Amino acid sequence: MSDAATPGTLYLVATPIGNLEDITARALRVLSEVDLIACEDTRHTRKLLTHFRIQTKTISYHEHNERERATKLCALIASGTNIALVSDAGTPAISDPGYRLVRAAIEHNIRVVPVPGPTAFVAALIASGLPTDEFFFGGFLPSRTSARRARLAILRTLPVTLIFYEAPHRIAQTLTDAREILGEREACVTRELTKLHEEIARGRLSDLAAHFGNEQSARGEMVLVIDRRVIADDTTAHEPTPSIATLVAALEAEGLDSRAALKRAARAVGLTRAEAYRRLVAERAQARNE
Ligand code: SAM
């Protein structure tokens, strides 16, 4: 427990993910009352502020200057400046810069006040029609194929709805990988939520992979939502057993040491560590003989 003692406050202000009408009355008030707005892209945020006739000064805070800016912003807040953090769209710190600043603010005993509002994954989840009682939000999946497939394999046995952000040029491949690693499941791809070309595509992973394989469909900002269960009546559905060697290699590439990578890979495929190790040795021996 610690007492927030500094005179200034850090507000975390959500902004629209497309439709400007989604800004909250409180967000508008806070943005016009604070002394400074820290934003990912000052020109982008200036358009929003101009639309709402808000004249508050802005300062950049993005993934390339997070570390040193966090220190500077905390010093300003400690001396009495009230600062609002916004990102380009949606809720700051959700797959966006912000986390580091929040941590630094807490360490400096700064009061942190969330001003909630839109966030793309929640909008996607509630419109998907898939179970909302328990879900896992995985942010962006890794862009490298082997690492992406390894991440999916780790999530394969999680009995909750899975949610990911995905880039349009990768969506078809990710849907195909998900079909192969997770088995055929109901899913939903929401595209351009709250914008003019909003699309909510629901179907099986393989149907969606075919739909978004078309270049025209694969445009805009997207959220992928996947059901927790493999479709029972699908005769082609299978529970593939991913190669332990592939999983271990991908986890090592993500920075885990070989012991931790083996432990996580074993958990992902439901084996004990000893069984996983035996399979790893066998797979490596087979690979050498091929
Ligand atoms: N902070 C944001 C939030 O609260 O949702 C997320 C920022 S993240 C850098 C950007 C990703 O969010 C996009 O690549 C897309 O996956 C998702 N996203 C943002 N706006 C969206 C929209 N209008 N429709 C669908 N997905 C969106």
Short mmCIF file of C-alpha atoms and ligand atoms in Angstrom, two decimals:
data_model
loop_
_atom_site.label_atom_id
_atom_site.label_comp_id
_atom_site.label_asym_id
_atom_site.label_seq_id
_atom_site.Cartn_x
_atom_site.Cartn_y
_atom_site.Cartn_z
CA MET A 1 0.00 0.00 0.00
CA SER A 2 1.23 3.50 -0.77
CA ASP A 3 -0.27 6.97 -0.48
CA ALA A 4 -0.49 8.94 -3.71
CA ALA A 5 1.17 12.14 -2.65
CA THR A 6 2.16 14.08 -5.77
CA PRO A 7 0.13 17.18 -6.69
CA GLY A 8 -0.42 16.19 -10.35
CA THR A 9 -2.45 13.30 -11.78
CA LEU A 10 -1.99 10.96 -14.73
CA TYR A 11 -5.28 10.34 -16.58
CA LEU A 12 -5.49 7.38 -18.99
CA VAL A 13 -8.07 8.53 -21.51
CA ALA A 14 -9.72 6.24 -24.05
CA THR A 15 -10.56 7.79 -27.43
CA PRO A 16 -12.68 6.43 -30.33
CA ILE A 17 -11.55 3.49 -32.48
CA GLY A 18 -13.14 5.08 -35.54
CA ASN A 19 -16.43 6.82 -34.83
CA LEU A 20 -15.87 10.16 -33.13
CA GLU A 21 -19.30 9.94 -31.48
CA ASP A 22 -17.85 7.27 -29.22
CA ILE A 23 -15.83 9.76 -27.17
CA THR A 24 -17.22 10.06 -23.66
CA ALA A 25 -18.31 13.31 -22.01
CA ARG A 26 -15.76 12.68 -19.28
CA ALA A 27 -12.94 12.16 -21.78
CA LEU A 28 -13.76 15.52 -23.39
CA ARG A 29 -13.79 17.28 -20.02
CA VAL A 30 -10.52 15.71 -18.86
CA LEU A 31 -8.78 16.42 -22.19
CA SER A 32 -9.77 20.08 -22.01
CA GLU A 33 -8.93 20.49 -18.30
CA VAL A 34 -5.46 18.86 -18.12
CA ASP A 35 -2.28 20.86 -18.73
CA LEU A 36 -0.77 18.48 -21.25
CA ILE A 37 -1.82 15.53 -23.42
CA ALA A 38 0.78 12.82 -24.09
CA CYS A 39 0.00 11.11 -27.40
CA GLU A 40 1.46 8.50 -29.71
CA ASP A 41 1.20 10.77 -32.75
CA THR A 42 0.63 14.44 -31.98
CA ARG A 43 -0.68 15.22 -35.49
CA HIS A 44 -3.19 12.38 -35.30
CA THR A 45 -4.47 13.45 -31.87
CA ARG A 46 -4.53 17.13 -32.91
CA LYS A 47 -7.24 16.24 -35.48
CA LEU A 48 -9.38 14.75 -32.72
CA LEU A 49 -8.78 17.74 -30.46
CA THR A 50 -9.54 20.23 -33.24
CA HIS A 51 -12.80 18.44 -33.98
CA PHE A 52 -13.86 18.92 -30.36
CA ARG A 53 -12.35 22.44 -30.11
CA ILE A 54 -9.89 21.42 -27.41
CA GLN A 55 -6.74 23.54 -27.28
CA THR A 56 -4.67 21.65 -24.71
CA LYS A 57 -0.96 21.33 -25.53
CA THR A 58 0.35 17.94 -26.68
CA ILE A 59 3.64 16.06 -26.29
CA SER A 60 4.70 12.85 -28.03
CA TYR A 61 4.89 9.57 -26.14
CA HIS A 62 5.46 6.55 -28.35
CA GLU A 63 7.24 3.20 -28.37
CA HIS A 64 10.55 4.79 -29.45
CA ASN A 65 10.77 7.38 -26.66
CA GLU A 66 8.73 5.62 -23.93
CA ARG A 67 11.59 5.09 -21.51
CA GLU A 68 13.02 8.61 -21.36
CA ARG A 69 9.64 10.29 -21.84
CA ALA A 70 8.12 8.36 -18.95
CA THR A 71 10.77 9.82 -16.62
CA LYS A 72 10.18 13.34 -17.93
CA LEU A 73 6.38 13.06 -17.72
CA CYS A 74 6.56 11.73 -14.16
CA ALA A 75 8.79 14.67 -13.16
CA LEU A 76 6.24 17.07 -14.66
CA ILE A 77 3.34 15.40 -12.85
CA ALA A 78 5.31 15.38 -9.59
CA SER A 79 5.71 19.15 -9.93
CA GLY A 80 1.95 19.62 -10.30
CA THR A 81 1.23 19.21 -14.05
CA ASN A 82 -1.90 17.19 -14.82
CA ILE A 83 -1.31 14.95 -17.82
CA ALA A 84 -3.68 12.84 -19.94
CA LEU A 85 -2.29 9.91 -21.88
CA VAL A 86 -4.09 8.95 -25.11
CA SER A 87 -3.14 6.59 -27.92
CA ASP A 88 -3.97 6.84 -31.63
CA ALA A 89 -7.18 4.91 -31.07
CA GLY A 90 -8.99 3.18 -28.25
CA THR A 91 -7.64 2.60 -24.78
CA PRO A 92 -4.03 3.57 -24.05
CA ALA A 93 -1.80 0.72 -22.83
CA ILE A 94 -3.93 -1.89 -24.60
CA SER A 95 -1.54 -3.12 -27.34
CA ASP A 96 -0.30 0.47 -27.31
CA PRO A 97 2.38 2.40 -25.42
CA GLY A 98 1.38 3.34 -21.90
CA TYR A 99 2.21 0.45 -19.62
CA ARG A 100 5.72 1.78 -18.92
CA LEU A 101 4.38 5.22 -18.03
CA VAL A 102 1.74 3.74 -15.72
CA ARG A 103 4.43 1.67 -13.95
CA ALA A 104 6.71 4.70 -13.62
CA ALA A 105 3.83 6.83 -12.31
CA ILE A 106 3.00 4.23 -9.65
CA GLU A 107 6.66 4.10 -8.60
CA HIS A 108 6.60 7.91 -8.21
CA ASN A 109 3.43 7.75 -6.05
CA ILE A 110 1.47 9.52 -8.76
CA ARG A 111 -2.31 9.21 -8.80
CA VAL A 112 -3.38 7.22 -11.88
CA VAL A 113 -6.98 7.73 -13.03
CA PRO A 114 -8.47 5.61 -15.83
CA VAL A 115 -11.07 7.31 -18.03
CA PRO A 116 -12.52 4.26 -19.79
CA GLY A 117 -14.05 4.11 -23.23
CA PRO A 118 -13.73 2.17 -26.49
CA THR A 119 -11.33 -0.68 -26.97
CA ALA A 120 -11.42 -2.78 -30.14
CA PHE A 121 -11.21 -6.24 -28.57
CA VAL A 122 -14.21 -5.71 -26.30
CA ALA A 123 -16.33 -4.38 -29.19
CA ALA A 124 -15.27 -7.40 -31.28
CA LEU A 125 -15.98 -9.91 -28.51
CA ILE A 126 -19.48 -8.66 -27.74
CA ALA A 127 -20.45 -8.63 -31.44
CA SER A 128 -18.91 -12.03 -32.19
CA GLY A 129 -21.68 -14.07 -30.59
CA LEU A 130 -19.01 -16.28 -29.00
CA PRO A 131 -19.01 -16.90 -25.23
CA THR A 132 -18.10 -13.77 -23.28
CA ASP A 133 -18.01 -15.26 -19.78
CA GLU A 134 -14.34 -16.24 -19.98
CA PHE A 135 -11.89 -15.05 -22.60
CA PHE A 136 -8.19 -14.63 -23.29
CA PHE A 137 -6.94 -11.50 -25.04
CA GLY A 138 -3.63 -12.28 -26.74
CA GLY A 139 -2.85 -8.88 -28.33
CA PHE A 140 -0.93 -9.33 -31.59
CA LEU A 141 0.28 -12.85 -32.38
CA PRO A 142 3.97 -13.07 -33.36
CA SER A 143 4.57 -12.19 -37.01
CA ARG A 144 7.02 -15.07 -37.61
CA THR A 145 5.13 -18.19 -38.71
CA SER A 146 6.89 -20.65 -36.38
CA ALA A 147 6.48 -18.39 -33.34
CA ARG A 148 2.82 -17.71 -34.22
CA ARG A 149 2.06 -21.40 -34.54
CA ALA A 150 3.87 -22.13 -31.27
CA ARG A 151 1.83 -19.46 -29.48
CA LEU A 152 -1.39 -20.96 -30.85
CA ALA A 153 -0.28 -24.42 -29.75
CA ILE A 154 0.25 -23.14 -26.22
CA LEU A 155 -3.31 -21.76 -26.22
CA ARG A 156 -4.86 -24.86 -27.76
CA THR A 157 -6.12 -26.39 -24.53
CA LEU A 158 -7.29 -23.14 -22.93
CA PRO A 159 -11.08 -23.56 -22.53
CA VAL A 160 -11.97 -19.91 -23.13
CA THR A 161 -12.75 -17.63 -26.09
CA LEU A 162 -9.51 -16.44 -27.74
CA ILE A 163 -9.09 -12.88 -29.03
CA PHE A 164 -6.25 -11.43 -31.13
CA TYR A 165 -5.42 -8.27 -33.00
CA GLU A 166 -4.16 -8.98 -36.50
CA ALA A 167 -2.76 -7.08 -39.45
CA PRO A 168 -4.78 -7.33 -42.68
CA HIS A 169 -1.91 -8.80 -44.72
CA ARG A 170 -1.57 -11.68 -42.23
CA ILE A 171 -5.19 -12.47 -41.40
CA ALA A 172 -5.68 -15.26 -43.97
CA GLN A 173 -2.46 -17.01 -42.92
CA THR A 174 -3.30 -16.67 -39.23
CA LEU A 175 -6.77 -18.14 -39.81
CA THR A 176 -5.18 -21.06 -41.68
CA ASP A 177 -2.62 -21.59 -38.90
CA ALA A 178 -5.40 -21.41 -36.29
CA ARG A 179 -7.42 -24.02 -38.23
CA GLU A 180 -4.42 -26.34 -38.32
CA ILE A 181 -3.21 -25.87 -34.77
CA LEU A 182 -6.51 -25.38 -32.88
CA GLY A 183 -8.76 -27.55 -35.07
CA GLU A 184 -11.88 -26.34 -36.87
CA ARG A 185 -13.74 -23.84 -34.67
CA GLU A 186 -16.37 -21.13 -34.94
CA ALA A 187 -14.74 -17.74 -35.22
CA CYS A 188 -15.40 -14.11 -36.05
CA VAL A 189 -13.30 -11.48 -37.79
CA THR A 190 -14.43 -7.94 -37.12
CA ARG A 191 -13.09 -5.35 -39.51
CA GLU A 192 -13.15 -1.54 -39.34
CA LEU A 193 -15.38 -1.50 -36.25
CA THR A 194 -17.46 1.67 -35.81
CA LYS A 195 -16.28 2.93 -39.23
CA LEU A 196 -18.01 3.28 -42.60
CA HIS A 197 -16.92 -0.14 -43.89
CA GLU A 198 -17.56 -2.08 -40.69
CA GLU A 199 -17.77 -5.83 -41.31
CA ILE A 200 -18.48 -8.62 -38.86
CA ALA A 201 -17.70 -11.94 -40.55
CA ARG A 202 -18.72 -15.04 -38.61
CA GLY A 203 -18.04 -18.64 -39.64
CA ARG A 204 -15.68 -21.53 -39.35
CA LEU A 205 -11.95 -20.82 -39.34
CA SER A 206 -11.52 -22.42 -42.76
CA ASP A 207 -14.43 -20.42 -44.27
CA LEU A 208 -13.00 -17.19 -42.89
CA ALA A 209 -9.51 -18.10 -44.18
CA ALA A 210 -11.02 -18.48 -47.67
CA HIS A 211 -12.99 -15.23 -47.37
CA PHE A 212 -10.01 -13.18 -46.20
CA GLY A 213 -7.70 -14.88 -48.70
CA ASN A 214 -9.29 -12.46 -51.13
CA GLU A 215 -7.23 -9.26 -51.22
CA GLN A 216 -10.28 -6.99 -51.31
CA SER A 217 -11.63 -8.49 -48.06
CA ALA A 218 -8.29 -8.33 -46.27
CA ARG A 219 -8.16 -4.58 -45.67
CA GLY A 220 -8.50 -2.35 -42.65
CA GLU A 221 -8.15 -2.94 -38.93
CA MET A 222 -9.12 -6.36 -37.65
CA VAL A 223 -9.84 -8.36 -34.53
CA LEU A 224 -10.01 -12.17 -34.59
CA VAL A 225 -12.23 -13.96 -32.06
CA ILE A 226 -12.11 -17.78 -31.82
CA ASP A 227 -14.43 -20.17 -29.99
CA ARG A 228 -13.07 -22.30 -27.16
CA ARG A 229 -14.25 -25.59 -28.67
CA VAL A 230 -13.45 -27.64 -31.75
CA ILE A 231 -16.60 -28.16 -33.81
CA ALA A 232 -17.86 -31.58 -32.71
CA ASP A 233 -19.71 -32.59 -35.89
CA ASP A 234 -16.85 -31.71 -38.19
CA THR A 235 -15.39 -34.98 -39.46
CA THR A 236 -12.28 -33.20 -40.69
CA ALA A 237 -11.63 -31.66 -37.30
CA HIS A 238 -8.57 -33.04 -35.65
CA GLU A 239 -6.46 -32.30 -32.64
CA PRO A 240 -3.05 -32.06 -34.22
CA THR A 241 -0.10 -32.79 -32.02
CA PRO A 242 2.47 -30.11 -32.80
CA SER A 243 6.09 -31.15 -32.95
CA ILE A 244 7.83 -30.57 -29.61
CA ALA A 245 11.02 -29.59 -31.44
CA THR A 246 9.15 -26.85 -33.35
CA LEU A 247 7.53 -25.55 -30.19
CA VAL A 248 10.79 -25.55 -28.24
CA ALA A 249 12.63 -23.78 -31.07
CA ALA A 250 9.93 -21.10 -31.33
CA LEU A 251 9.85 -20.54 -27.57
CA GLU A 252 13.64 -20.28 -27.47
CA ALA A 253 13.44 -17.73 -30.29
CA GLU A 254 11.08 -15.74 -28.03
CA GLY A 255 13.83 -15.62 -25.39
CA LEU A 256 13.08 -18.59 -23.10
CA ASP A 257 16.02 -20.75 -22.04
CA SER A 258 15.90 -24.40 -23.13
CA ARG A 259 14.59 -25.67 -19.77
CA ALA A 260 11.72 -23.16 -19.64
CA ALA A 261 10.94 -23.71 -23.32
CA LEU A 262 10.66 -27.47 -22.80
CA LYS A 263 8.45 -26.98 -19.73
CA ARG A 264 6.05 -24.69 -21.61
CA ALA A 265 6.01 -26.86 -24.72
CA ALA A 266 5.20 -29.90 -22.56
CA ARG A 267 2.33 -28.06 -20.90
CA ALA A 268 1.01 -26.91 -24.30
CA VAL A 269 0.66 -30.45 -25.61
CA GLY A 270 -0.40 -32.01 -22.31
CA LEU A 271 2.73 -34.09 -21.64
CA THR A 272 4.96 -34.37 -18.58
CA ARG A 273 8.37 -32.74 -18.98
CA ALA A 274 10.05 -36.18 -19.09
CA GLU A 275 7.69 -37.38 -21.85
CA ALA A 276 8.19 -34.16 -23.79
CA TYR A 277 11.96 -34.52 -23.46
CA ARG A 278 11.83 -38.10 -24.78
CA ARG A 279 9.78 -36.91 -27.75
CA LEU A 280 12.14 -34.02 -28.36
CA VAL A 281 15.14 -36.36 -28.48
CA ALA A 282 13.25 -38.74 -30.81
CA GLU A 283 12.13 -35.93 -33.10
CA ARG A 284 15.64 -34.50 -33.32
CA ALA A 285 17.07 -37.96 -34.05
CA GLN A 286 14.46 -38.48 -36.77
CA ALA A 287 15.20 -35.06 -38.28
CA ARG A 288 18.94 -35.96 -38.43
CA ASN A 289 18.14 -39.21 -40.25
CA GLU A 290 15.88 -37.58 -42.83
N1 SAM B 1 -5.44 0.66 -28.03
C1 SAM B 1 -6.27 0.05 -29.05
C2 SAM B 1 -7.53 -0.53 -28.40
O1 SAM B 1 -7.87 -0.12 -27.30
O2 SAM B 1 -8.17 -1.37 -29.01
C3 SAM B 1 -5.52 -0.98 -29.84
C4 SAM B 1 -4.31 -0.46 -30.55
S1 SAM B 1 -3.47 -1.63 -31.53
C5 SAM B 1 -1.98 -0.76 -31.89
C6 SAM B 1 -4.29 -1.50 -33.07
C7 SAM B 1 -5.07 -2.76 -33.42
O3 SAM B 1 -6.34 -2.72 -32.77
C8 SAM B 1 -5.41 -2.88 -34.90
O4 SAM B 1 -4.34 -3.47 -35.62
C9 SAM B 1 -6.63 -3.78 -34.86
O5 SAM B 1 -6.24 -5.12 -34.70
C10 SAM B 1 -7.33 -3.27 -33.60
N2 SAM B 1 -8.28 -2.19 -33.94
C11 SAM B 1 -8.17 -0.89 -33.65
N3 SAM B 1 -9.23 -0.21 -34.13
C12 SAM B 1 -10.02 -1.12 -34.74
C13 SAM B 1 -11.26 -1.04 -35.42
N4 SAM B 1 -11.88 0.11 -35.60
N5 SAM B 1 -11.80 -2.18 -35.90
C14 SAM B 1 -11.17 -3.38 -35.73
N6 SAM B 1 -9.99 -3.49 -35.10
C15 SAM B 1 -9.43 -2.39 -34.60
#
